[in-house]
Coordinates of C-alpha atoms and ligand atoms in Angstrom, one line a residue:
M1 CA 264.4 72.5 -60.6
N2 CA 262.8 74.6 -57.9
P3 CA 259.4 76.1 -58.5
L4 CA 260.0 79.7 -59.6
G5 CA 257.8 82.5 -58.4
V6 CA 257.2 86.2 -58.9
H7 CA 255.9 88.8 -56.5
A8 CA 252.6 90.3 -57.5
L9 CA 253.9 93.8 -57.1
V10 CA 255.9 93.3 -60.2
W11 CA 252.5 93.5 -62.0
V12 CA 250.0 95.4 -59.9
G13 CA 249.6 97.5 -56.7
D14 CA 246.2 96.2 -55.6
W15 CA 244.1 93.0 -55.7
T16 CA 240.8 94.0 -57.4
E17 CA 239.6 91.3 -59.9
P18 CA 241.1 93.0 -63.0
S19 CA 244.4 93.5 -61.1
A20 CA 244.5 89.9 -59.9
R21 CA 243.7 88.6 -63.4
L22 CA 246.5 90.7 -64.9
A23 CA 249.0 89.6 -62.3
I24 CA 248.2 85.9 -62.5
E25 CA 247.9 85.8 -66.3
S26 CA 251.2 87.7 -66.7
S27 CA 253.0 85.4 -64.2
R28 CA 251.9 82.4 -66.3
E29 CA 252.7 84.0 -69.6
T30 CA 256.3 84.8 -68.5
G31 CA 256.9 81.2 -67.4
F32 CA 256.5 81.2 -63.6
D33 CA 255.0 78.4 -61.5
I34 CA 254.1 80.6 -58.5
I35 CA 252.7 84.0 -57.9
E36 CA 253.4 85.4 -54.4
I37 CA 250.4 87.4 -53.2
P38 CA 250.8 90.1 -50.5
L39 CA 248.4 89.8 -47.6
L40 CA 249.1 93.1 -45.9
D41 CA 245.3 93.6 -45.9
P42 CA 244.0 90.0 -45.8
W43 CA 240.4 91.2 -45.6
G44 CA 240.8 92.9 -48.9
V45 CA 241.7 89.7 -50.8
D46 CA 238.7 87.8 -52.2
P47 CA 239.7 84.1 -51.8
V48 CA 237.0 82.7 -54.1
M49 CA 237.9 85.0 -57.0
T50 CA 241.6 84.4 -56.4
R51 CA 241.2 80.6 -56.3
R52 CA 239.2 80.7 -59.6
L53 CA 241.8 82.8 -61.4
L54 CA 244.7 80.6 -60.1
E55 CA 242.9 77.4 -61.2
D56 CA 242.0 78.9 -64.6
N57 CA 245.7 79.6 -65.2
G58 CA 247.2 76.5 -63.6
M59 CA 249.2 78.7 -61.2
Q60 CA 250.2 78.0 -57.6
A61 CA 250.2 80.8 -54.9
T62 CA 252.3 81.7 -51.9
C63 CA 251.6 84.6 -49.6
S64 CA 253.7 87.1 -47.7
L65 CA 253.2 90.1 -45.5
G66 CA 254.8 92.4 -43.0
L67 CA 253.1 93.7 -39.9
G68 CA 252.5 97.3 -39.0
A69 CA 253.1 99.2 -35.8
D70 CA 249.5 98.7 -34.7
T71 CA 249.7 94.9 -35.4
D72 CA 253.2 94.2 -34.2
V73 CA 253.2 90.8 -32.4
S74 CA 256.6 91.7 -30.9
S75 CA 255.1 94.7 -29.1
E76 CA 255.3 94.9 -25.3
D77 CA 251.6 95.8 -25.3
P78 CA 249.4 92.7 -25.3
A79 CA 246.6 94.6 -27.0
V80 CA 248.8 95.2 -30.0
V81 CA 249.9 91.6 -30.0
A82 CA 246.3 90.5 -30.0
K83 CA 245.5 92.8 -33.0
G84 CA 248.5 91.3 -34.8
R85 CA 247.2 87.8 -34.2
D86 CA 243.8 88.8 -35.5
L87 CA 245.5 90.0 -38.7
L88 CA 247.6 86.9 -39.0
A89 CA 244.6 84.6 -38.5
A90 CA 242.8 86.5 -41.3
A91 CA 245.9 86.0 -43.5
V92 CA 245.9 82.3 -42.8
E93 CA 242.2 82.1 -43.6
A94 CA 242.6 84.0 -46.9
A95 CA 245.7 81.9 -47.9
H96 CA 243.8 78.7 -47.1
G97 CA 240.8 80.0 -49.0
F98 CA 242.7 80.2 -52.3
G99 CA 244.9 77.2 -51.7
A100 CA 248.3 78.9 -51.0
T101 CA 251.1 76.5 -50.1
H102 CA 253.4 78.9 -48.1
L103 CA 253.1 81.9 -45.8
C104 CA 256.2 83.9 -45.3
G105 CA 257.6 87.4 -44.7
V106 CA 257.9 89.6 -41.6
V107 CA 255.1 88.1 -39.6
Y108 CA 257.1 88.0 -36.3
S109 CA 257.6 91.8 -36.1
M110 CA 256.7 95.1 -37.5
M111 CA 258.2 95.6 -40.9
G112 CA 259.8 99.0 -40.3
K113 CA 262.5 101.0 -38.5
Y114 CA 262.7 100.5 -34.8
T115 CA 264.5 103.1 -32.7
A116 CA 265.7 100.7 -29.9
P117 CA 266.9 97.1 -29.6
A118 CA 264.2 94.5 -29.0
S119 CA 263.4 94.0 -25.3
A120 CA 263.2 90.6 -23.6
T121 CA 259.4 91.0 -23.5
S122 CA 259.3 91.8 -27.2
R123 CA 261.4 88.7 -28.0
R124 CA 259.1 86.5 -25.9
H125 CA 255.9 87.9 -27.4
S126 CA 257.4 87.3 -30.9
A127 CA 258.4 83.7 -30.2
E128 CA 255.1 82.9 -28.5
S129 CA 253.1 84.4 -31.4
M130 CA 255.2 82.3 -33.9
A131 CA 254.4 79.1 -32.0
W132 CA 250.8 80.1 -32.2
L133 CA 250.9 81.0 -35.9
H134 CA 252.6 77.7 -36.7
E135 CA 249.6 75.9 -35.2
Q136 CA 247.2 78.0 -37.3
C137 CA 249.3 77.3 -40.5
T138 CA 249.6 73.6 -39.7
Q139 CA 245.8 73.2 -39.4
A140 CA 245.4 75.0 -42.7
G141 CA 248.1 72.9 -44.5
I142 CA 250.3 75.9 -45.0
D143 CA 254.1 75.9 -44.7
L144 CA 255.3 78.8 -42.5
S145 CA 258.7 80.5 -43.0
L146 CA 260.0 83.7 -41.3
E147 CA 261.9 86.2 -43.4
V148 CA 265.3 87.5 -42.3
V149 CA 265.4 91.2 -43.1
N150 CA 267.8 94.0 -42.5
R151 CA 268.2 96.3 -39.5
Y152 CA 266.0 99.0 -40.9
E153 CA 263.0 96.6 -41.2
T154 CA 263.1 94.7 -37.9
N155 CA 265.0 94.6 -34.7
I156 CA 264.2 90.9 -34.0
A157 CA 266.4 88.9 -36.4
N158 CA 268.7 90.4 -39.0
T159 CA 270.8 87.3 -39.8
A160 CA 269.9 83.7 -40.5
R161 CA 271.5 82.6 -37.2
E162 CA 269.4 85.0 -35.2
M163 CA 266.3 83.7 -37.0
V164 CA 267.2 80.1 -36.2
A165 CA 267.4 81.2 -32.5
L166 CA 264.0 82.7 -32.6
I167 CA 262.5 79.6 -34.2
E168 CA 264.2 77.3 -31.7
R169 CA 262.7 79.5 -28.9
A170 CA 259.3 79.1 -30.6
G171 CA 259.8 75.4 -30.4
A172 CA 258.0 74.7 -33.7
D173 CA 258.9 73.3 -37.1
I174 CA 259.0 76.8 -38.8
G175 CA 261.2 77.5 -41.8
V176 CA 263.7 80.3 -42.4
H177 CA 262.9 82.6 -45.4
L178 CA 266.1 84.0 -46.9
D179 CA 266.2 87.1 -49.2
S180 CA 269.3 88.0 -51.2
Y181 CA 268.6 91.8 -50.8
H182 CA 268.7 91.6 -47.0
M183 CA 271.5 89.0 -46.9
N184 CA 273.6 91.4 -49.0
I185 CA 273.3 94.0 -46.2
E186 CA 273.7 91.9 -43.1
E187 CA 275.4 88.5 -43.6
N188 CA 279.0 87.4 -43.8
G189 CA 278.7 86.5 -47.5
L190 CA 275.8 84.9 -49.2
A191 CA 276.7 81.2 -48.8
D192 CA 277.1 81.1 -45.0
P193 CA 273.4 81.7 -44.3
V194 CA 272.3 79.0 -46.7
H195 CA 274.7 76.5 -45.1
S196 CA 274.0 77.5 -41.5
T197 CA 270.2 77.2 -41.6
G198 CA 270.3 73.6 -42.9
D199 CA 266.9 71.9 -43.1
R200 CA 265.2 75.0 -41.8
F201 CA 265.9 76.9 -45.1
R202 CA 262.5 76.7 -46.8
Y203 CA 261.8 79.8 -48.8
L204 CA 264.0 82.1 -50.9
H205 CA 263.5 85.7 -52.3
I206 CA 265.8 86.8 -55.1
G207 CA 266.2 90.6 -55.2
E208 CA 269.0 92.8 -56.4
S209 CA 270.8 95.3 -54.0
H210 CA 268.6 98.2 -55.3
R211 CA 265.6 95.8 -55.9
G212 CA 265.6 96.4 -59.7
Y213 CA 267.0 94.2 -62.6
L214 CA 268.9 91.1 -61.4
G215 CA 272.6 91.3 -62.2
T216 CA 272.8 95.1 -62.4
G217 CA 273.6 95.7 -58.7
N218 CA 275.9 94.4 -56.0
V219 CA 274.5 91.0 -55.0
D220 CA 276.9 88.1 -55.7
F221 CA 274.4 85.7 -57.2
D222 CA 277.0 83.2 -58.2
E223 CA 277.9 82.7 -54.6
L224 CA 274.3 82.5 -53.5
F225 CA 273.0 80.1 -56.2
G226 CA 276.2 78.0 -55.8
A227 CA 275.3 77.5 -52.1
V228 CA 271.6 76.9 -53.0
R229 CA 272.6 74.1 -55.4
E230 CA 275.2 72.7 -53.1
V231 CA 272.7 72.1 -50.2
G232 CA 270.2 70.7 -52.6
Y233 CA 267.5 73.2 -51.8
R234 CA 264.2 72.3 -53.6
G235 CA 261.8 74.9 -52.2
P236 CA 260.3 78.0 -53.9
V237 CA 262.6 80.7 -55.4
T238 CA 260.6 83.9 -55.8
F239 CA 261.7 87.0 -57.7
E240 CA 261.0 90.2 -55.7
S241 CA 261.4 93.6 -57.3
F242 CA 259.8 97.0 -56.6
S243 CA 259.5 100.2 -58.5
S244 CA 257.6 103.4 -58.0
A245 CA 256.1 102.4 -61.5
V246 CA 253.8 100.0 -59.6
V247 CA 252.5 101.5 -56.4
S248 CA 250.9 99.7 -53.5
A249 CA 249.5 102.1 -50.8
D250 CA 250.7 99.8 -48.0
L251 CA 254.1 98.7 -49.3
T252 CA 255.3 102.0 -50.7
P253 CA 256.2 103.6 -47.3
M254 CA 257.1 100.2 -45.7
L255 CA 259.7 99.4 -48.4
A256 CA 260.7 103.0 -49.1
L257 CA 259.9 102.8 -52.8
W258 CA 260.8 106.3 -53.7
R259 CA 262.5 105.8 -57.1
N260 CA 261.6 104.3 -60.4
L261 CA 263.9 101.3 -61.2
W262 CA 261.8 100.0 -64.1
D263 CA 258.6 100.7 -66.1
D264 CA 258.1 97.4 -67.9
G265 CA 257.2 94.6 -65.4
R266 CA 256.9 92.1 -68.2
D267 CA 260.5 92.7 -69.5
L268 CA 261.8 92.7 -65.9
A269 CA 260.0 89.4 -65.0
T270 CA 261.1 87.7 -68.3
H271 CA 264.7 88.6 -67.6
A272 CA 264.5 87.5 -64.0
R273 CA 263.0 84.1 -64.8
A274 CA 265.8 83.4 -67.3
F275 CA 268.4 84.7 -64.8
M276 CA 267.2 82.4 -62.0
A277 CA 266.6 79.3 -64.2
E278 CA 270.1 79.5 -65.7
R279 CA 271.7 79.7 -62.3
L280 CA 269.5 77.0 -60.8
G281 CA 270.6 74.6 -63.5
D282 CA 267.5 74.3 -65.8
Ligands
MN1 MN1 261.8 89.7 -49.4

């Protein structure tokens, strides 16, 4: 079966050593293979401590992040693009430092609401930066995938087909990162994006329509997992859920985490792992 992961924000809102220990140990105890560590502030993640805790627990790590307005590599302003690349370079260095296998998320754009369509210059800056980032990741032995997110979180690519076009423009072997929460908003069903991305499909987030307990919202998981099994996808499948019960200073406004969908991360994660494993056929 696919390696199963859980986002660190199910457990903790920061990455101090006690938080990192709690998150990594809890992920292991609830049966996951992978913990997905956010690198919104890559300078704030200690790679030596993180690697030690991962090794102590026999856990693998992946990383994700979204860029802010001041680090948006799709900005028309080359100075902002340069700042974005500095942050992404630091993220790759941190990820490499603790042995992460994958880097994904909204690394091609700001993660937030735009007030206008992306300009030709913005699209070019984004594609050029992804070609550059792919180089950095390849040198570090990290697999890069770009997350397709809904219209309120980027103006560059809201569907899998748009993301494939961006990757083709970048001209590099970059993966498509799909997320059921976003697919549920933007795509023509949940099977089509899995089929249309083909070999480029390399990372999957599983989230409910309200980002709480799986199976209690509107996402058609039978259609999604049916397609995932049909195409023989073998990459990571990571559970992503957010609640105001666990607060990250950076992510709370980015993801609009205004309401409490759960209090008990352990119960949530245990339920999610069983839900995903059952549908992936283990
Ligand atoms: Mn996601």
